[in-house]
Backbone as a ProteinNet text record, in pm:
[ID]
protein_1_A
[PRIMARY]
MSKNGIALLLTLLFIIAMTASVGIGLKQMKNAQTSVVNDKFMTQSRMVVDDVLTILKNNSILDKIVHDKSVEELHTFLSQSKSLPLNISDLEIDIAVTSARSKFNINDLTDANSTINVKRVEILKEYMSRHNVNSNFVDMLLDNMGKVKEAMLYNSSIFDDNPTLFRDFIASLQHYNKIMQYYEQRYNDPSVEKIDAKELFSFSSKRDDSIDLNYATAEVWQMLLGVDGQTAQKLQNKEGSLTSFDDLGISKMQQQHLQNFNVSFFEPYLLVKIKIRQEKKEANVRFEYDIKNKKGYNFVYEI
[TERTIARY]
-214.7	-214.3	-240.9	-323.2	-356.4	-235.6	-243.8	-136.7	-116.4	-228.1	-219.4	-151	-182.1	-119.9	29.4	68.5	210.8	283.2	222.7	284.8	299	196.8	202.5	313.8	325.4	430.4	568.6	585.8	714.1	745.9	642.3	662.5	705.2	642.7	681.4	825.6	865.7	1004.3	1097.9	1051.7	1131.6	1152.7	1045.5	1055.6	1152.8	1144.8	1236.3	1381	1401.2	1536	1586.5	1498.1	1534.7	1579.9	1502.7	1535.3	1670.3	1695.2	1818.2	1939.7	1924.1	2040.2	2088.8	1995.6	2037.4	2131.1	2112.4	2192	2331.4	2361.9	2491.7	2606.9	2600.9	2707.9	2710.8	2591.8	2585.4	2645.2	2623.5	2679.9	2832.5	2888.4	3032.8	3082.2	2990.2	3025.9	3009.9	2940.8	2899.6	3016.3	3125.2	3239.2	3348.5	3319.1	3419.5	3446.8	3572.1	3612.5	3628.2	3572.2	3586.4	3584.9	3660.1	3668.9	3556.1	3487.8	3380.2	3250.2	3158.3	3032.3	2951.1	2945.7	2867	2919.9	3051.6	3110.5	3064.9	3060.7	3014.6	2869.3	2787.2	2645.3	2629.1	2706.7	2698.8	2743.7	2847.9	2895.6	2789.9	2727.8	2621.5	2505	2470.1	2359.1	2388.8	2512.2	2549.5	2544.2	2582.9	2580	2436.8	2344.9	2203.9	2154.8	2185	2141.5	2203.9	2332.9	2399.3	2335.2	2301.2	2237.6	2100.6	2023.6	1890.9	1902.4	1997.7	2018	2056.4	2143	2184.5	2066.2	1981.5	1862.8	1770.6	1750.4	1663.5	1719.6	1849.9	1911.6	1909.3	1916.5	1925.8	1794.5	1686	1560.3	1477.2	1443.5	1367.5	1223.6	1170.1	1033.2	1020.3	1113.8	1109.9	1135.1	1223.5	1247.6	1118.9	1043.1	918.2	814.8	807.7	712.2	738.5	866.4	902.4	877.1	914.7	896.2	749.3	663.2	519.9	448.1	512.4	447.8	311	311	184.9	148	37	-17.1	-52.9	-109.7	-154.5	-37.7	69.7	184.7	256.5	267.4	331	249.8	116.9	32	42.9	45.7	60	193	298.3	430.1	430.4	378.7	378.6	287.8	176.1	84.5	150.7	237	302.2	433.2	478.1	608.8	598.3	478.1	460.9	535.9	554.8	625.9	697.4	830	910.5	999	948.8	1028.5	1128.2	1252.9	1357.6	1432.1	1474.3	1559.5	1684.2	1796.1	1920.3	2032	2105.5	2211.9	2151.2	2209.7	2155.6	2080.5	2036.5	1966.1	1819.3	1734.2	1594.5	1583.4	1532.6	1527.8	1385	1334.4	1203.1	1223.9	1178.4	1189.6	1048.6	1022.9	892.7	915	839.8	852	716.4	714.5	592.1	622.4	520.4	542	612.6	709.8	780.3	713.6	599	531.6	387.1	365.2	229.6	200	303.6	286.6	334	308.7	349.1	486.5	581.8	714.1	701.1	717.8	693.8	779	896.2	984.8	936.8	831.9	772.1	687.1	685.9	622.7	705.3	832.7	920.5	991.7	1055	1134.7	1281.6	1368	1511.4	1572.3	1508.3	1557.2	1490.5	1418.2	1346.5	1229.1	1183.8	1065.1	940.9	856.1	739.8	630.2	572.1	455.5	333	283.2	180	54.8	12.5	-111.1	-98.9	13.5	32.9	36.9	100.5	106.5	-33.7	-115.4	-254.1	-331.9	-314.7	-387.8	-343.5	-213.3	-165.2	-214.8	-219.1	-269.2	-417.4	-492.5	-634.1	-648.2	-564.2	-565	-532.8	-430.2	-391.9	-504.6	-568.4	-677.2	-791.7	-820.5	-926.8	-891.5	-761.5	-716.7	-685	-733.7	-717	-571.1	-487.5	-346.8	-329	-266.8	-246.2	-156.5	-182.8	-103.4	42.9	71.6	210.9	298.8	238.5	316	369.8	287.5	333.2	441.7	425.9	529.6	661.3	651.5	771.3	836.3	753.9	806.8	880.4	825.4	888.7	1024	1036.1	1165.6	1273.2	1233.7	1329.9	1359	1309.1	1341.8	1378.1	1411.5	1440.9	1586.1	1674.1	1817.7	1846.1	1973.7	2014	1982.9	1912.7	1877.5	1972.3	2042.4	2142.8	2082.7	1964.9	1901.3	1825.4	1832.6	1763.9	1613.8	1556.5	1413.7	1332.9	1313.8	1237.5	1097	1009.5	871.5	859.8	961.1	954.6	1091.4	1095.9	1222.1	1284.4	1248.9	1294.1	1445.2	1515.5	1660.7	1731.4	1658.6	1716.6	1743.6	1649.6	1664.7	1733.8	1737.1	1798.9	1890.6	1999.4	2083.3	2148.3	2165.8	2230.8	2130.8	2002.5	1900	1914.5	1917.6	1933.5	1816.6	1844.6	1736.9	1735	1810.9	1803.8	1677.6	1641.3	1517.7	1488.9	1365.5	1329.7	1373.8	1473.8	1547.5	1484.4	1400.8	1350.5	1231.2	1167.5	1057.5	1109.2	1230.5	1289	1306.9	1350.5	1365.1	1228.9	1129.3	992.3	946	973.1	928.7	993.3	1117.9	1183.4	1110.7	1071.3	996.9	861.3	795	664.6	673.3	775.2	790.8	815.4	893.6	917.6	787.7	712.2	583.9	490.1	484.2	394.3	429.3	557.8	600.5	579.9	611.8	604.3	461.4	367.7	229.5	136.5	194.3	113.8	-3.9	26.7	-77.2	-52.2	-106.8	-86.6	-164.8	-252.6	-333.4	-246.8	-125.9	-37	-2.8	-15.1	13.7	-91.4	-205.6	-310.4	-273.5	-177.9	-135.8	-51.8	-96	-24.5	83.2	197	303.5	357.8	355.9	405.9	325.4	196.1	108.4	90.4	127.6	104.9	228.1	346	464.9	573.2	646.8	776.6	879.5	1007.2	1111.3	1227.2	1242.1	1347.8	1395.8	1524.1	1578.5	1531.3	1482.8	1427.7	1301	1279.7	1164	1064.1	1072.3	982	918.1	908.1	844.9	697.1	649.3	506.6	441.6	317.6	239.5	173.2	194	126.7	-12.6	-114.6	-250.4	-300.6	-237.5	-276.9	-239.4	-148.1	-101.7	-111	-174	-187.7	-262.2	-210.8	-274.5	-401.5	-484.1	-607.4	-575.4	-468.8	-429.1	-391.5	-322.2	-284.4	-408.1	-503.9	-627.5	-701.5	-703.4	-770	-703.8	-571.7	-501.9	-523.1	-509.6	-518.5	-653.7	-761.2	-895.6	-980.2	-933	-1012.6	-1134.4	-1129	-1243.4	-1234.6	-1346.4	-1347.1	-1278.4	-1261.4	-1188.8	-1252.9	-1386	-1456.3	-1435.9	-1449.4	-1428.7	-1284.6	-1191.3	-1049.4	-1019	-1081.9	-1058.9	-1112.2	-1225.4	-1281	-1185.8	-1123.5	-1027.4	-902.9	-858.7	-742.5	-772.5	-896.7	-935.1	-933.7	-920.6	-911.3	-769.9	-683.8	-542.7	-523.7	-437	-400.1	-497.5	-606.3	-707.8	-720.8	-635	-649.2	-554.6	-609.9	-526.9	-552.8	-661	-692.6	-778.6	-795	-878.1	-1021.3	-1068.3	-1206	-1229.3	-1124.5	-1138.2	-1159.7	-1131.2	-1142.2	-1286.2	-1372.6	-1511.9	-1527.5	-1446.7	-1454.9	-1496.6	-1532.1	-1580.5	-1466	-1504.3	-1405	-1329.2	-1398.3	-1332.9	-1228.1	-1261.5	-1164.7	-1046.2	-1073.1	-964.7	-869.2	-924.6	-841.1	-762.4	-825.2	-759.6	-636.5	-647.6	-535.4	-414	-437.6	-329.3	-245.1	-277.2	-188.3	-65.1	-70.1	39.2	90.1	209.2	259.8	196.8	108.5	41.9	49.4	45.4	43	-21.2	-29.3	-89.9	11	136.9	240.9	374.7	423.8	553.3	638.5	736.3	816.2	927.6	886.7	981.1	936.3	1029.6	1000.3	1056.1	984.3	1036.6	1066.7	1193.3	1236.8	1274.2	1211.3	1242.1	1294.9	1408.9	1472.4	1495.4	1441.1	1464.4	1547	1659.9	1752	1769.2	1741.6	1752.4	1847.2	1926.4	2015.8	2024	1957.3	1948	1890.7	1967.7	1915	1949.6	2018.2	2058.1	1956.6	1936	1841.3	1889.7	1877.1	1909.9	1787.6	1758.3	1649.1	1707.7	1686.5	1738.5	1623.2	1618.9	1519.2	1582.4	1535.8	1585.5	1483	1497	1412.5	1489.9	1414.3	1478.5	1407.3	1484.8	1436.3	1446.3	1331.6	1332.2	1390.2	1352	1393.8	1544.8	1601.7	1745.1	1828.8	1760.5	1827.6	1921.8	1865.8	1948.6	1878.4	1951.6	1899.7	1950.1	1868.7	1908.3	1825.5	1856	1790	1799.6	1920.6	1942.2	1938.6	1866.6	1862.8	1893.8	1996	2036.9	2011.5	1946.1	1926.3	1968.2	2077.2	2129.7	2141.4
1628.3	1755.4	1728.1	1810.4	1791.3	1820.4	1775.3	1803.2	1952.8	2025.3	2170.4	2233.7	2181.8	2233.7	2207.5	2087.5	2054.1	2145	2164.3	2249.4	2392.4	2440.5	2576.2	2587.6	2487.2	2489	2491.1	2408.4	2403.6	2536.7	2599.2	2729.1	2833.5	2832	2926.8	2903.6	2777.6	2746.6	2798.5	2792	2845.3	2995.6	3067	3212	3244.2	3167	3188.6	3165.2	3057	3026.5	3136.2	3188.9	3296.9	3418.9	3454.4	3572	3555.9	3436.8	3414.6	3402	3326.1	3289.9	3399.8	3478.7	3583.1	3681.3	3700.1	3800.2	3756	3626.5	3578.8	3645.9	3639.7	3699.6	3850.3	3911.3	4056.5	4110.4	4039.1	4084.6	4085.9	3992.7	3989.3	4109.1	4164.7	4279.5	4411.5	4411	4535.8	4629	4571.5	4654.3	4657.7	4600.5	4597.3	4739	4765.1	4895.9	4890.9	4987.5	4996.7	5142.3	5173.8	5313.1	5351.6	5254.1	5282.2	5225.7	5316	5274.1	5186.6	5221.7	5145	5003.4	4987.5	4853.7	4768.4	4831.4	4758.9	4716.5	4806	4773.5	4659.5	4663.1	4556	4423.5	4428	4306.3	4251.6	4340.7	4298.2	4237.1	4297.1	4246.9	4107	4086	3952.3	3850.6	3894.2	3803.1	3765.1	3860.5	3830.2	3723.2	3740.9	3644.3	3507.9	3506	3378.1	3310.1	3389.5	3332.8	3273.9	3345.8	3297.4	3167.2	3161.8	3039.1	2922.1	2948.2	2842.2	2789.7	2880.9	2841	2755	2796.5	2720.5	2580.2	2572	2443.4	2346.9	2400.6	2314.5	2299.4	2346.6	2352.2	2225.1	2164.6	2038.6	2058.4	2179.6	2206.9	2182.2	2237.4	2223.6	2078.4	2011.8	1869.7	1789.5	1821.7	1748.9	1776	1901.1	1936.8	1855.9	1844.7	1768.8	1619.7	1569.2	1426.7	1387.8	1471.4	1441.5	1476.8	1559	1612	1668.8	1745.6	1792.1	1931.4	1940.5	2068.8	2152.4	2086.7	2155.9	2216.1	2139.1	2186.8	2300	2289.2	2396.6	2524.5	2512.1	2630.3	2695	2614	2668.7	2742.3	2681.6	2744.5	2878.7	2881.5	3005	3110.9	3067.9	3162.8	3234.8	3163.6	3220.6	3292.5	3279.8	3334.8	3449.7	3504.5	3613.2	3738.5	3755.8	3873.8	3839.4	3848.2	3821.5	3944.3	4043	4163.3	4137.7	4176.4	4158.3	4289.8	4315.4	4429.7	4376.1	4382	4323.9	4424.9	4447.3	4546.9	4678.9	4741.9	4868.8	4851.3	4728.9	4698.8	4666.1	4708.7	4665.1	4567.3	4448.2	4342.7	4291	4286.1	4226.2	4108.2	3991.7	3870.8	3823.2	3799.1	3748.5	3622.9	3518.1	3391.3	3356.2	3339	3302.7	3188.1	3141.5	3037.6	3096.7	3024.5	3067.9	3016.1	2952.7	2894.4	2943.7	3069.3	3126.1	3191.4	3204.6	3276.8	3191.2	3239.4	3168	3217.4	3125.2	3161.1	3195	3321.5	3368.2	3294.4	3245.6	3175.7	3035.2	2989.1	2860.1	2865.9	2981.1	2988	2913.3	2888.4	2811.3	2705.5	2608.9	2510.7	2548.5	2462.5	2493.4	2512	2458.1	2472.1	2588.2	2669.9	2786.3	2748.2	2623.4	2580.3	2636.2	2702.4	2769.8	2669.6	2685.9	2608.9	2684.4	2639.7	2712.9	2734	2632.1	2642.7	2746.5	2747.1	2845.9	2987.5	3002.2	3133.8	3180.1	3090.2	3124.9	3169.6	3097.5	3130.3	3265.8	3293.9	3423.8	3535.6	3511.6	3613.4	3642.2	3536.7	3556.6	3641	3613.7	3692.5	3838.4	3861.6	3997.9	4067.6	3994	4050.9	4099.3	4025.8	4067	4197.2	4231	4358.9	4459.7	4427.8	4517.4	4537.6	4437.8	4442.9	4359.6	4418.5	4351.8	4229.1	4125.5	4002.5	4026.2	4139.6	4170.9	4179.3	4213.9	4223.4	4086.4	3982.8	3848	3803.9	3838	3805.3	3873.3	3993.9	4067.9	4000.7	3951	3877.4	3752.2	3684.1	3563.2	3593.5	3709.6	3749.7	3752.3	3788	3804.9	3676	3564.1	3436	3332.6	3381.8	3290.4	3286.4	3349.1	3353.2	3433	3445	3520	3437	3497.4	3430	3478.4	3384.9	3421.8	3500.5	3463	3532.2	3656.2	3685.3	3801.8	3799	3679.4	3663.9	3676.2	3797.7	3824.4	3870.8	3866.5	3910.9	4062.5	4129.9	4275.1	4336.4	4467.4	4539.7	4586	4522.5	4567.5	4571.4	4477.9	4472.8	4572.3	4628.1	4735.1	4857.2	4885	4999.4	4963	4832.7	4786.3	4667	4690.2	4579.1	4497.7	4557.1	4484	4417.9	4427.5	4370.1	4218.1	4164.2	4020	3946.6	3836.2	3768.1	3616.5	3563	3418.8	3383.7	3469.8	3454.8	3588.6	3608	3731.9	3715.8	3795.2	3769.4	3829.3	3930.8	3999.7	4086.2	4141.1	4234.7	4359.4	4401.4	4518.4	4492.5	4371.6	4332.2	4335.9	4277.8	4280.1	4424.1	4511.7	4651	4722.4	4689	4748	4707.9	4581.6	4532.8	4601.5	4613.9	4678.9	4824.1	4895.3	5035.3	5050.6	4959.4	4964.9	4941.2	4838.6	4809.2	4929.5	4990.9	5104.8	5220.5	5245.9	5354	5316.6	5191.4	5145.8	5144.8	5101.7	5087.1	5191.9	5282.4	5386	5322.8	5222.8	5142.5	5135.8	5229.7	5230.5	5121.7	5050.7	4947.5	4835.7	4819.7	4715.1	4737	4861.8	4891	4831.9	4791.5	4731.1	4589.6	4528	4393.6	4400.5	4332.9	4334.7	4226.4	4261.1	4163	4109.5	4191.7	4147.7	4029.8	4028.4	3923.1	3808.4	3831.8	3731.3	3647	3710.5	3642.6	3627.1	3516.8	3502.2	3493.6	3505.4	3513.4	3422.6	3314.4	3218.1	3156.7	3124.3	3061	2916.9	2858.4	2723.1	2724	2621	2616.6	2508.1	2459.3	2351.2	2377	2502.6	2534	2497.3	2443.3	2415.3	2525.6	2555.9	2649.8	2571.1	2613.8	2551.9	2613.8	2536.5	2590.1	2634.4	2587.8	2633.8	2779.3	2833.3	2970.7	3056.9	3003.6	3080.4	3211	3319.7	3450.5	3459.6	3557.1	3577.7	3604.5	3680.4	3709.4	3581.8	3491.7	3365	3281.6	3278.1	3203.3	3259.8	3393	3452.7	3408.1	3400.8	3357.4	3208.1	3126.3	2981.3	2936.8	2996.8	2947.5	3045.3	3167.2	3265.8	3312.1	3301.2	3339.7	3488	3541.8	3683	3700	3825.8	3855.9	3799.3	3801.8	3753.3	3602.4	3528.3	3383.4	3350.8	3427.2	3406.3	3429	3529.3	3557.9	3445	3387.8	3275.3	3155.8	3133.6	3023.6	3052.9	3176.6	3212.7	3195	3219.8	3208.6	3064.5	2967.6	2827.2	2789.9	2888.5	2868.3	2770.3	2671.8	2577.1	2463.6	2458.8	2355	2259.4	2273.7	2196.8	2077.3	1962.1	1842.3	1772.4	1811.7	1751.6	1848.7	1820.9	1905.8	1913.4	1806.1	1804.5	1912.4	1949.6	2051.3	2190.7	2208.2	2339.9	2380	2280.9	2312.1	2369.6	2322.6	2369.3	2254.1	2285.4	2184.3	2095	1979.5	1888.2	1955.6	2036.9	2107.4	2205.3	2273.4	2365.5	2289.3	2171.5	2089.4	2050	2013.9	1979	2100	2217.2	2340.4	2368.1	2339.3	2359.8	2276.7	2162.3	2071.1	2116.8	2234	2295.2	2355.3	2362.3	2417.9	2312.6	2336.7	2252	2301	2221.4	2260.1	2145	2179.2	2077.2	2137.4	2056.8	2103.1	2106.5	2074.5	2079.3	2106.2	2226.4	2266.2	2322.6	2246.3	2288.9	2387.2	2503.9	2609.3	2738.4	2805.7	2928.4	3049.4	3160.4	3289.3	3367	3397.1	3465.6	3609.2	3704.9	3846.2	3903.6	3969.5	4026.3	4175.4	4257.2	4402.3	4439.5	4504.3	4540.5	4692.3	4756.3	4902.3	4941.7	5043.3	5101.9	5251.1	5328.6	5473.1	5499.9	5564.1	5597.5	5492.8	5388.6	5284.8	5170.4	5110.1	4998.5	4897.7	4771.3	4662.3	4573.2	4535.5	4441.5	4320.5	4205.2	4081.1	3982.7	3915.8	3809.7	3691.7	3573.7	3453.1	3341.9	3239.7	3121.7	3014.3	2933.1	2827.3	2695.2	2597.6	2462.8	2384	2358.5	2292.7	2151.8	2078.3	1938.9	1927	2007	1998.6	2095.6	2172.7	2266	2359.5	2426.2	2510.3	2642.5	2752	2882.6	2921.7	2993.9	3034.7	3155.5	3208.3	3329.1	3444.5	3469.8	3577.9	3712.1	3807.5	3944.4	4037.9	4121.9	4217.1	4358.9	4438.1	4580	4660.6	4735.4	4810.6	4957.9
7206.9	7133.6	6985.7	6920.9	6780.2	6692.3	6565.3	6469.6	6454.5	6448.1	6431.9	6553	6673.5	6794.5	6797.2	6754.8	6749.7	6651.3	6534.3	6432.8	6483	6555.1	6608.6	6712.2	6797.8	6898.8	6833.6	6732.6	6663.7	6596.5	6542.3	6478.3	6580.1	6695.7	6801	6844.2	6851.7	6884.7	6776.9	6652.3	6541.4	6558.7	6595.8	6615.1	6727.7	6836.6	6949.1	6904.5	6828.3	6779.3	6687.4	6605.2	6513.4	6593.1	6695.3	6775.9	6844.9	6897.8	6973.5	6882.8	6775.8	6695.4	6603.7	6549.1	6456.2	6524.5	6655.5	6725.2	6764.7	6757	6806.5	6733.8	6601.4	6523.5	6537.3	6547.2	6553.8	6683.9	6793.5	6920.2	6914.1	6837.9	6821.9	6742.1	6660	6577.8	6652	6764.2	6827.7	6856.5	6905.6	6943.3	6836.6	6720.9	6614.2	6565.4	6537.1	6489.3	6337.5	6268.8	6123.7	6085	5983.3	5940.2	5846.1	5792.8	5698.3	5753.3	5792.3	5853.9	5759.6	5633.3	5537.3	5521.9	5528.1	5519.2	5637.4	5754.5	5873.4	5857.4	5804.4	5785.2	5685.9	5578.2	5478.4	5539.1	5621.1	5686.8	5782	5859.2	5949.9	5872.8	5759.8	5678.5	5627.4	5582.3	5534.7	5648.1	5767.9	5882.7	5918.7	5907.8	5934.3	5837.5	5708.5	5607.1	5634.6	5669.9	5699.4	5819.9	5922.7	6041.9	6008.8	5928	5890.5	5811.5	5719.1	5641.9	5731.4	5828.5	5921.1	6000.8	6047.2	6123.3	6037	5912.1	5822.5	5798.5	5776.9	5744.7	5862.4	5983.2	6101.9	6176.8	6117.4	6191.4	6176	6289.9	6289.2	6244.1	6259	6215.6	6066.2	5991.7	5846.2	5804.5	5877.6	5849.2	5865.3	5969.7	5996	5887	5842.2	5737.3	5610.8	5573.6	5453.5	5474.6	5591.7	5620.6	5614.8	5673.6	5677.8	5547.9	5465.5	5344	5380.2	5487.5	5545.7	5496.8	5424.4	5381.8	5503.9	5605.3	5726.1	5802.4	5820.8	5897.2	5824.5	5692.7	5615.8	5626.5	5619.5	5628.4	5765.9	5871	6005.8	6020.5	5970	5977.2	5904.3	5782.1	5703.8	5766.3	5823.8	5887.4	6003.9	6076.5	6193.4	6159.6	6035.1	5997.3	5898	5880.2	5784.5	5826.1	5957.4	6006.1	6135.7	6133.7	6251.9	6278.5	6351.3	6379.6	6492.5	6471.1	6570.4	6591.3	6713.4	6744.4	6811.6	6741.6	6790.8	6773.6	6881.8	6879	6832.2	6731.6	6683	6552.1	6524.2	6399.8	6425.7	6333.2	6328.3	6212.3	6240.6	6139.3	6128.3	6007.4	5980.7	5886.6	5929.5	5847.7	5814.6	5687.5	5643.6	5560.3	5593.6	5522	5461.1	5330.1	5259.1	5162.3	5092.6	4992.6	4871	4819.2	4698.7	4572.6	4587.9	4471.5	4460.3	4495.2	4489.2	4354.5	4270.8	4144.6	4027.9	3908.2	3787.1	3744.2	3733.9	3683.7	3535.6	3503.2	3367.3	3265	3307.8	3215.1	3181.7	3251.2	3217.4	3090.6	3024.3	2891.9	2788.3	2821.9	2733.8	2816.6	2748.7	2821.4	2813.3	2864.3	2870.7	2732.4	2630	2492.8	2419.6	2495.1	2441.5	2351.2	2363.7	2289.6	2359.6	2284	2340.8	2377.2	2495.5	2534.9	2482.1	2367.8	2294.3	2378.6	2452.4	2529.4	2639.8	2709.5	2816.5	2759.5	2644.6	2580.6	2543.6	2490.7	2454.7	2578.1	2689.5	2812.6	2865.9	2860.4	2908.2	2817.3	2687.1	2594.7	2620	2652.9	2685.2	2810.8	2910.6	3034.8	3003.9	2923.8	2888.1	2811.3	2722.7	2643.4	2730.9	2840	2931.3	3001.5	3003.3	3059.7	2949.2	2827.5	2711.7	2671.9	2698.9	2659	2532.5	2431.7	2303.4	2319.4	2241.1	2247.3	2210	2145.3	2110.7	2235.5	2347.6	2471	2511.3	2499.3	2533.1	2435.5	2307.6	2209	2244.9	2296.6	2337.5	2458.8	2550.4	2665	2618.1	2520.9	2468.1	2405.4	2341.9	2284.9	2392	2514.9	2623.1	2699.5	2651.4	2713.4	2607.4	2486.4	2376.3	2335.4	2414.7	2386.6	2258.7	2226.9	2107.9	1983.2	1889.8	1764.6	1655.1	1593.5	1493.7	1378.1	1336	1223	1268.4	1399.6	1457	1427.9	1431.7	1403.5	1531.9	1574.4	1695.1	1659.6	1760.7	1739.7	1739.2	1792.1	1807.1	1778.6	1783	1759.8	1890.9	2001.9	2133.1	2144.2	2079.1	2092.3	2000.6	1905	1824.1	1911.2	2000.9	2091.3	2221.5	2254.3	2378.9	2348.3	2277	2230.2	2341.3	2460.2	2569.7	2663.8	2632.6	2720.5	2724.2	2845.8	2865.2	2801.1	2732.5	2659.5	2677.3	2776	2802.8	2880.5	2973.6	3050.5	3116.1	3162	3231	3375.5	3414.1	3537.8	3662.7	3647.9	3766.2	3729.7	3832.7	3810.1	3737.7	3770.2	3704.4	3554.6	3520.7	3380.4	3310.9	3376.4	3322.6	3300.5	3396.8	3385.3	3266.8	3236	3119.2	2991.1	2985	2868	2860.9	2976.2	2982.9	2936.4	2981.8	2943.8	2794.4	2737.9	2593	2517.4	2561	2496.9	2504.8	2622.9	2643.9	2549.8	2532.6	2443.7	2297.2	2265.8	2125.4	2074.4	2157.9	2114.8	2176.2	2253.5	2318.7	2391.6	2472.5	2538	2688.6	2765.2	2911.1	2984.9	2914.9	2980.6	3038.8	2988.4	3038.6	3185.7	3232.3	3372.3	3466.4	3412.1	3494.7	3537.9	3469.6	3505.7	3632.9	3737	3864.6	3861.2	3801.2	3781.1	3913.2	4019.1	4148.9	4202.4	4174.5	4224.6	4125.7	4000.5	3896.3	3866.9	3862.2	3812.7	3919.3	3907.4	3972.3	3860.1	3897	3795.3	3834.1	3760.5	3790	3659.2	3654.2	3533.6	3519.9	3630.3	3623.8	3538.9	3462.3	3372.8	3412	3537	3577.8	3713.3	3753.8	3881.8	3880.1	3990.7	4005.9	4089.3	4058.2	4138.2	4250.2	4374.7	4488.1	4497.1	4463	4457.2	4594.4	4700.5	4833.8	4857.9	4775	4796.5	4671.1	4565.7	4441.8	4469.1	4415.3	4433.5	4349.9	4381.2	4304.8	4158.2	4132.8	3994.6	3920.5	3988.5	3926.5	3894.8	3987.6	3962.6	3841.7	3828.5	3712.4	3583.2	3583	3462.5	3437.4	3542.7	3525.5	3472	3525.5	3494.8	3413.3	3396.4	3324.3	3400.9	3534.7	3618.1	3653.3	3706.3	3745.8	3880.9	3920.8	4043.4	4167.2	4173.3	4291.7	4308.8	4199	4205.3	4240.2	4182.6	4210.6	4358.2	4417.3	4558.9	4647.1	4609.6	4684.9	4681.9	4565.7	4553.9	4637.4	4636.7	4718	4866.7	4905.9	5046.9	5097.3	5006.1	5045.6	5089.1	5100.3	5133.7	5248.2	5223.8	5328.6	5350.2	5272.3	5293.9	5175.5	5076.4	4952.7	4949.9	4917.5	4901	4768.2	4698.7	4568.9	4488.4	4360.9	4275	4326.1	4388.4	4438.2	4543.7	4618.2	4722.7	4664.7	4536.3	4474.8	4446	4426.9	4393.4	4254.3	4159.8	4021.1	3930.9	3807.9	3714.8	3665.2	3608.6	3552.3	3438.3	3361.7	3251.6	3305.6	3413.8	3473.8	3533.9	3591.3	3642.8	3531.5	3417.9	3302.8	3254.2	3260.9	3217.5	3304.4	3434.8	3525.9	3486.4	3424.3	3393	3274.7	3218.8	3120.4	3188.3	3321.7	3399.9	3497.5	3552	3660.1	3790.1	3846.3	3970.4	4070	4197.3	4301.5	4426.4	4533.1	4657.6	4772.6	4741.8	4843.6	4777.2	4791.7	4736.3	4850	4898.2	5015.1	4978.2	4931.3	4895.4	4963.4	5027	5099.4	5026.1	5034.5	4992.5	5119.8	5141.2	5262.2	5227.1	5295.8	5275.6	5406.5	5400.1	5519.1	5495.1	5583	5578.6	5701.2	5677.8	5785.4	5784.4	5898.1	5906.8	6018.4	5990.1	6090.1	6062.5	6148.9	6128.5	5988.4	5899.9	5767.7	5661.7	5701.3	5606.3	5608	5491.3	5481.3	5379.1	5412.6	5321.2	5307.2	5184	5156.3	5084.2	5143.2	5085.9	5071.7	4961.4	4945.7	4873.4	4907.3	4842.1	4857.8	4776.7	4788.4	4863.2	4935.6	5013.9	4988.1	4942.9	4916.6	5047.5	5111.3	5242.6	5233.2	5130.5	5118.6	5102.4	5013.1	4985	5067.8	5155	5245.3	5169.4	5071.5	4984.5	4957	4968.2	4930.8	4793.6	4717.4	4582.4	4539.8	4421.7	4369.8	4470	4518.8	4615.2	4544.9	4604.4	4554.6	4670.4	4654.1	4756.8	4706.7	4787.1	4756.4	4878.5	4865.5	4979.2	4940.2
[MASK]
+++++++++++++++++++++++++++++++++++++++++++++++++++++++++++++++++++++++++++++++++++++++++++++++++++++++++++++++++++++++++++++++++++++++++++++++++++++++++++++++++++++++++++++++++++++++++++++++++++++++++++++++++++++++++++++++++++++++++++++++++++++++++++++++++++++++++++++++++++++++++++++++++++++++++++++++

């Protein structure tokens, strides 16, 4: 059997294990009595997340992917895990697993000491300029990842109107949107809405995330290389087939340009999204999972 066939088989076994194991805890809950329906739903949702984490931690498929450092096996696994719909007890559960390194961590514009990476800032400003967004927007983003400044020497007046706004790092898409809305009102510039932040940025307090070029979005490619949308889409279509810069089919100058960022061709980090529905109630949970260290982090719960 080929490597691809083995990886596919292991992935199918993973799906079977997911279907069987997630329901174990829930079946125990089926006859549980509770006076508050919402509390029961929240408890069930937490149990689903715990079951998924247990499956990830104990799964030999993921162990093999890390051991082999196989771009091919990781791609096969992710291709088969984009949508795992389950119906267990009275819950509808959708689990989606994708790469957690397909986007640029916006907080990588600075390091842990809030020192600005000038080259990355210049590249992002150039990207924004191509979308007719003033460079002041990037300066405003930097204000929100530079911590509290004793002399209040910020690039903008955003904290005058939003004194409680978190400023150690940009924590989420919602945080980014607050900054965007302030910029739009302050400069009367709706063009900032053209930036597809969902496809361009990730949000983590870590300042050393690498972009996995096998899963970089078209928006990320446009920012990294300054290419047009069509070229960016062609690069995105190479998903799962890249092992070196030579596989990209770009110039030496563009290869050097990529090295202004942390990039690689194998990043064993998963983004897990779980949607849980019960009648009119819905829970959305997402987190990142480090395959090598078997650890989940950056949990976000929306219920």
